[in-house]
Short mmCIF file of N, CA and C in Angstrom, two decimals:
data_model
loop_
_atom_site.label_atom_id
_atom_site.label_comp_id
_atom_site.label_asym_id
_atom_site.label_seq_id
_atom_site.Cartn_x
_atom_site.Cartn_y
_atom_site.Cartn_z
N MET H 1 0.84 -1.18 0.00
CA MET H 1 0.00 0.00 0.00
C MET H 1 0.89 1.25 0.00
N ALA H 2 0.55 2.19 -0.83
CA ALA H 2 1.34 3.42 -0.95
C ALA H 2 1.09 4.34 0.25
N THR H 3 2.14 5.06 0.62
CA THR H 3 2.07 6.07 1.67
C THR H 3 2.31 7.43 1.04
N TYR H 4 1.46 8.40 1.38
CA TYR H 4 1.55 9.75 0.82
C TYR H 4 1.89 10.74 1.92
N LEU H 5 2.90 11.56 1.68
CA LEU H 5 3.28 12.63 2.59
C LEU H 5 3.24 13.93 1.80
N GLU H 6 2.38 14.85 2.24
CA GLU H 6 2.36 16.14 1.55
C GLU H 6 3.55 16.98 1.99
N ILE H 7 4.26 17.53 1.03
CA ILE H 7 5.35 18.45 1.30
C ILE H 7 4.72 19.84 1.34
N PRO H 8 4.69 20.47 2.51
CA PRO H 8 3.99 21.75 2.63
C PRO H 8 4.69 22.86 1.85
N LEU H 9 3.97 23.47 0.94
CA LEU H 9 4.50 24.57 0.13
C LEU H 9 3.56 25.76 0.20
N THR H 10 4.11 26.93 -0.09
CA THR H 10 3.31 28.14 -0.23
C THR H 10 3.61 28.72 -1.60
N ALA H 11 2.79 29.64 -2.03
CA ALA H 11 2.96 30.24 -3.36
C ALA H 11 4.02 31.35 -3.31
N ASP H 12 5.18 30.99 -2.79
CA ASP H 12 6.33 31.89 -2.69
C ASP H 12 7.58 31.10 -3.05
N PRO H 13 8.59 31.75 -3.62
CA PRO H 13 9.88 31.07 -3.79
C PRO H 13 10.38 30.66 -2.41
N GLN H 14 10.92 29.46 -2.30
CA GLN H 14 11.34 28.98 -0.98
C GLN H 14 12.44 27.95 -1.09
N THR H 15 13.26 27.90 -0.07
CA THR H 15 14.30 26.89 0.09
C THR H 15 14.11 26.29 1.47
N PHE H 16 14.15 24.97 1.56
CA PHE H 16 13.91 24.32 2.85
C PHE H 16 14.61 22.97 2.90
N ARG H 17 14.76 22.47 4.11
CA ARG H 17 15.31 21.13 4.35
C ARG H 17 14.15 20.21 4.68
N ILE H 18 14.28 18.96 4.23
CA ILE H 18 13.22 17.99 4.49
C ILE H 18 13.84 16.60 4.53
N THR H 19 13.28 15.73 5.37
CA THR H 19 13.70 14.34 5.44
C THR H 19 12.64 13.49 4.77
N LEU H 20 13.05 12.75 3.75
CA LEU H 20 12.15 11.87 3.00
C LEU H 20 12.71 10.46 3.03
N SER H 21 11.94 9.53 3.52
CA SER H 21 12.37 8.13 3.64
C SER H 21 13.71 8.02 4.36
N GLY H 22 13.88 8.84 5.40
CA GLY H 22 15.08 8.77 6.23
C GLY H 22 16.30 9.49 5.69
N ILE H 23 16.18 10.16 4.56
CA ILE H 23 17.30 10.88 3.94
C ILE H 23 17.01 12.37 3.99
N ASP H 24 18.02 13.16 4.38
CA ASP H 24 17.88 14.61 4.43
C ASP H 24 18.19 15.23 3.07
N TYR H 25 17.32 16.14 2.66
CA TYR H 25 17.48 16.85 1.38
C TYR H 25 17.27 18.35 1.61
N GLN H 26 17.77 19.13 0.66
CA GLN H 26 17.43 20.55 0.56
C GLN H 26 16.64 20.70 -0.73
N MET H 27 15.54 21.42 -0.65
CA MET H 27 14.73 21.66 -1.84
C MET H 27 14.56 23.15 -2.05
N LYS H 28 14.54 23.53 -3.30
CA LYS H 28 14.32 24.92 -3.67
C LYS H 28 13.20 24.95 -4.70
N VAL H 29 12.19 25.77 -4.44
CA VAL H 29 11.06 25.92 -5.35
C VAL H 29 11.02 27.38 -5.79
N GLN H 30 10.95 27.59 -7.09
CA GLN H 30 10.89 28.96 -7.61
C GLN H 30 9.99 29.01 -8.83
N TYR H 31 9.49 30.20 -9.11
CA TYR H 31 8.59 30.39 -10.24
C TYR H 31 9.36 31.05 -11.37
N ARG H 32 9.29 30.45 -12.55
CA ARG H 32 9.91 31.02 -13.75
C ARG H 32 8.82 31.37 -14.74
N ASP H 33 8.65 32.64 -14.94
CA ASP H 33 7.60 33.14 -15.83
C ASP H 33 8.00 33.02 -17.30
N ALA H 34 9.29 33.12 -17.58
CA ALA H 34 9.77 33.10 -18.96
C ALA H 34 9.37 31.80 -19.66
N GLY H 35 8.75 31.93 -20.81
CA GLY H 35 8.37 30.76 -21.60
C GLY H 35 7.25 29.94 -21.01
N GLY H 36 6.59 30.46 -19.99
CA GLY H 36 5.49 29.72 -19.38
C GLY H 36 5.94 28.51 -18.58
N THR H 37 7.18 28.53 -18.11
CA THR H 37 7.74 27.39 -17.39
C THR H 37 6.97 27.08 -16.12
N GLY H 38 6.65 28.09 -15.32
CA GLY H 38 5.92 27.88 -14.08
C GLY H 38 6.84 27.51 -12.93
N TRP H 39 6.30 26.78 -11.97
CA TRP H 39 7.06 26.39 -10.78
C TRP H 39 8.05 25.29 -11.12
N ILE H 40 9.27 25.43 -10.59
CA ILE H 40 10.29 24.40 -10.79
C ILE H 40 10.91 24.03 -9.44
N LEU H 41 11.49 22.85 -9.40
CA LEU H 41 12.05 22.30 -8.17
C LEU H 41 13.49 21.89 -8.39
N ASP H 42 14.34 22.25 -7.43
CA ASP H 42 15.72 21.76 -7.39
C ASP H 42 15.85 20.91 -6.13
N VAL H 43 16.56 19.79 -6.24
CA VAL H 43 16.78 18.91 -5.10
C VAL H 43 18.29 18.76 -4.90
N ALA H 44 18.73 18.97 -3.65
CA ALA H 44 20.14 18.83 -3.30
C ALA H 44 20.25 17.89 -2.11
N ASP H 45 21.46 17.38 -1.88
CA ASP H 45 21.68 16.56 -0.70
C ASP H 45 21.74 17.45 0.54
N ALA H 46 21.96 16.86 1.71
CA ALA H 46 21.95 17.62 2.96
C ALA H 46 23.02 18.69 3.01
N SER H 47 24.10 18.51 2.25
CA SER H 47 25.19 19.49 2.23
C SER H 47 24.98 20.58 1.19
N GLY H 48 23.92 20.47 0.40
CA GLY H 48 23.63 21.47 -0.62
C GLY H 48 24.18 21.14 -1.99
N ASN H 49 24.74 19.94 -2.15
CA ASN H 49 25.24 19.52 -3.46
C ASN H 49 24.06 19.15 -4.35
N PRO H 50 23.95 19.78 -5.53
CA PRO H 50 22.80 19.51 -6.41
C PRO H 50 22.71 18.04 -6.83
N LEU H 51 21.49 17.51 -6.76
CA LEU H 51 21.21 16.17 -7.27
C LEU H 51 20.45 16.26 -8.58
N VAL H 52 19.36 17.02 -8.59
CA VAL H 52 18.60 17.30 -9.81
C VAL H 52 18.13 18.75 -9.75
N SER H 53 18.08 19.39 -10.90
CA SER H 53 17.71 20.81 -10.94
C SER H 53 16.73 21.08 -12.07
N GLY H 54 15.86 22.05 -11.84
CA GLY H 54 14.96 22.51 -12.89
C GLY H 54 13.82 21.58 -13.23
N ILE H 55 13.33 20.82 -12.25
CA ILE H 55 12.21 19.90 -12.51
C ILE H 55 10.91 20.70 -12.52
N PRO H 56 10.19 20.74 -13.64
CA PRO H 56 8.91 21.45 -13.67
C PRO H 56 7.87 20.74 -12.81
N LEU H 57 7.11 21.49 -12.03
CA LEU H 57 6.05 20.91 -11.21
C LEU H 57 4.82 20.71 -12.09
N VAL H 58 4.76 19.55 -12.72
CA VAL H 58 3.66 19.18 -13.60
C VAL H 58 2.90 18.01 -12.99
N THR H 59 1.69 17.79 -13.44
CA THR H 59 0.86 16.72 -12.90
C THR H 59 0.96 15.47 -13.77
N GLY H 60 0.50 14.35 -13.21
CA GLY H 60 0.34 13.13 -13.99
C GLY H 60 1.58 12.29 -14.18
N THR H 61 2.67 12.60 -13.48
CA THR H 61 3.89 11.82 -13.65
C THR H 61 4.75 11.90 -12.40
N ASP H 62 5.59 10.91 -12.20
CA ASP H 62 6.57 10.93 -11.13
C ASP H 62 7.67 11.91 -11.53
N LEU H 63 7.82 12.99 -10.78
CA LEU H 63 8.81 14.01 -11.12
C LEU H 63 10.23 13.47 -11.07
N LEU H 64 10.45 12.41 -10.29
CA LEU H 64 11.79 11.82 -10.16
C LEU H 64 11.97 10.57 -11.02
N GLY H 65 10.97 10.23 -11.81
CA GLY H 65 11.01 8.99 -12.60
C GLY H 65 12.25 8.83 -13.44
N GLN H 66 12.68 9.88 -14.11
CA GLN H 66 13.85 9.77 -14.97
C GLN H 66 15.16 9.75 -14.18
N TYR H 67 15.07 9.95 -12.86
CA TYR H 67 16.26 9.96 -12.01
C TYR H 67 16.29 8.76 -11.08
N SER H 68 15.61 7.69 -11.42
CA SER H 68 15.52 6.52 -10.54
C SER H 68 16.90 5.94 -10.20
N TYR H 69 17.86 6.13 -11.09
CA TYR H 69 19.22 5.62 -10.84
C TYR H 69 19.88 6.31 -9.64
N LEU H 70 19.31 7.44 -9.18
CA LEU H 70 19.86 8.13 -8.01
C LEU H 70 19.34 7.53 -6.69
N GLY H 71 18.38 6.62 -6.77
CA GLY H 71 17.91 5.90 -5.59
C GLY H 71 17.19 6.73 -4.55
N PHE H 72 16.28 7.59 -4.98
CA PHE H 72 15.56 8.44 -4.03
C PHE H 72 14.68 7.64 -3.07
N GLY H 73 14.19 6.49 -3.45
CA GLY H 73 13.38 5.67 -2.56
C GLY H 73 11.92 6.07 -2.48
N GLY H 74 11.48 6.89 -3.41
CA GLY H 74 10.09 7.32 -3.45
C GLY H 74 9.84 8.13 -4.71
N ARG H 75 8.61 8.63 -4.80
CA ARG H 75 8.22 9.42 -5.97
C ARG H 75 7.72 10.78 -5.53
N LEU H 76 7.94 11.78 -6.36
CA LEU H 76 7.35 13.10 -6.14
C LEU H 76 6.21 13.26 -7.13
N TRP H 77 5.07 13.68 -6.62
CA TRP H 77 3.84 13.73 -7.41
C TRP H 77 3.13 15.04 -7.13
N VAL H 78 2.70 15.75 -8.16
CA VAL H 78 1.94 16.99 -8.03
C VAL H 78 0.49 16.69 -8.40
N GLN H 79 -0.42 17.22 -7.59
CA GLN H 79 -1.84 16.99 -7.86
C GLN H 79 -2.65 18.20 -7.42
N GLY H 80 -3.66 18.53 -8.22
CA GLY H 80 -4.56 19.63 -7.87
C GLY H 80 -5.61 19.19 -6.88
N SER H 81 -6.14 20.15 -6.12
CA SER H 81 -7.19 19.84 -5.14
C SER H 81 -8.52 19.56 -5.81
N ALA H 82 -8.93 20.44 -6.72
CA ALA H 82 -10.23 20.30 -7.38
C ALA H 82 -10.19 19.26 -8.50
N ASP H 83 -9.10 19.22 -9.22
CA ASP H 83 -8.92 18.29 -10.34
C ASP H 83 -7.47 17.81 -10.27
N PRO H 84 -7.23 16.50 -10.28
CA PRO H 84 -5.86 15.99 -10.17
C PRO H 84 -4.91 16.55 -11.22
N ASP H 85 -5.44 16.99 -12.36
CA ASP H 85 -4.59 17.48 -13.44
C ASP H 85 -4.40 18.99 -13.44
N ASP H 86 -4.87 19.68 -12.40
CA ASP H 86 -4.67 21.14 -12.31
C ASP H 86 -3.20 21.44 -12.06
N VAL H 87 -2.55 22.05 -13.02
CA VAL H 87 -1.14 22.42 -12.90
C VAL H 87 -1.03 23.61 -11.95
N PRO H 88 -0.01 23.64 -11.08
CA PRO H 88 0.15 24.76 -10.16
C PRO H 88 0.31 26.09 -10.90
N THR H 89 -0.44 27.08 -10.46
CA THR H 89 -0.29 28.42 -11.01
C THR H 89 0.54 29.25 -10.04
N PHE H 90 0.85 30.47 -10.44
CA PHE H 90 1.66 31.35 -9.60
C PHE H 90 1.06 31.52 -8.21
N ASP H 91 -0.27 31.61 -8.13
CA ASP H 91 -0.93 31.92 -6.86
C ASP H 91 -1.42 30.72 -6.06
N ASP H 92 -1.48 29.52 -6.64
CA ASP H 92 -2.15 28.45 -5.90
C ASP H 92 -1.26 27.30 -5.43
N LEU H 93 0.04 27.43 -5.55
CA LEU H 93 0.93 26.37 -5.06
C LEU H 93 0.73 26.20 -3.55
N GLY H 94 0.46 24.98 -3.12
CA GLY H 94 0.21 24.71 -1.71
C GLY H 94 -1.22 24.94 -1.29
N ILE H 95 -2.03 25.54 -2.17
CA ILE H 95 -3.44 25.80 -1.86
C ILE H 95 -4.31 24.94 -2.77
N GLY H 96 -4.22 25.18 -4.07
CA GLY H 96 -4.99 24.41 -5.04
C GLY H 96 -4.19 23.30 -5.68
N SER H 97 -2.87 23.34 -5.52
CA SER H 97 -1.98 22.31 -6.06
C SER H 97 -1.01 21.89 -4.96
N HIS H 98 -0.75 20.59 -4.89
CA HIS H 98 0.03 20.05 -3.78
C HIS H 98 1.13 19.12 -4.29
N LEU H 99 2.23 19.08 -3.54
CA LEU H 99 3.36 18.21 -3.85
C LEU H 99 3.40 17.09 -2.82
N PHE H 100 3.46 15.84 -3.29
CA PHE H 100 3.45 14.68 -2.40
C PHE H 100 4.69 13.82 -2.60
N TRP H 101 5.17 13.25 -1.50
CA TRP H 101 6.20 12.22 -1.51
C TRP H 101 5.46 10.90 -1.36
N VAL H 102 5.64 9.99 -2.30
CA VAL H 102 4.90 8.74 -2.32
C VAL H 102 5.88 7.58 -2.22
N THR H 103 5.63 6.67 -1.27
CA THR H 103 6.44 5.47 -1.14
C THR H 103 5.52 4.25 -1.16
N ASP H 104 6.07 3.12 -1.58
CA ASP H 104 5.29 1.88 -1.63
C ASP H 104 5.59 1.00 -0.43
#
């Protein structure tokens, strides 16, 4: 059975530390308006060394799927409150759109 942990976000650029599946990470979330990119996520190890950068917060896919070789031990998933496919907008990150850590 899958376990879901919501990563609390607000509709502001932010950098924070979080422990996921027993591993400490630093995450940075920022909004890029150019080209309609939207919200993006950078993940670093506990020391701040980049692991993956520039992941768009999109729905319907494991954001870490293409990085499975890094052994994260879970999946990052974005989902809208009203509709699972609602992509986060500038104003609704953490309100109408949520980021989840999913483990099996």
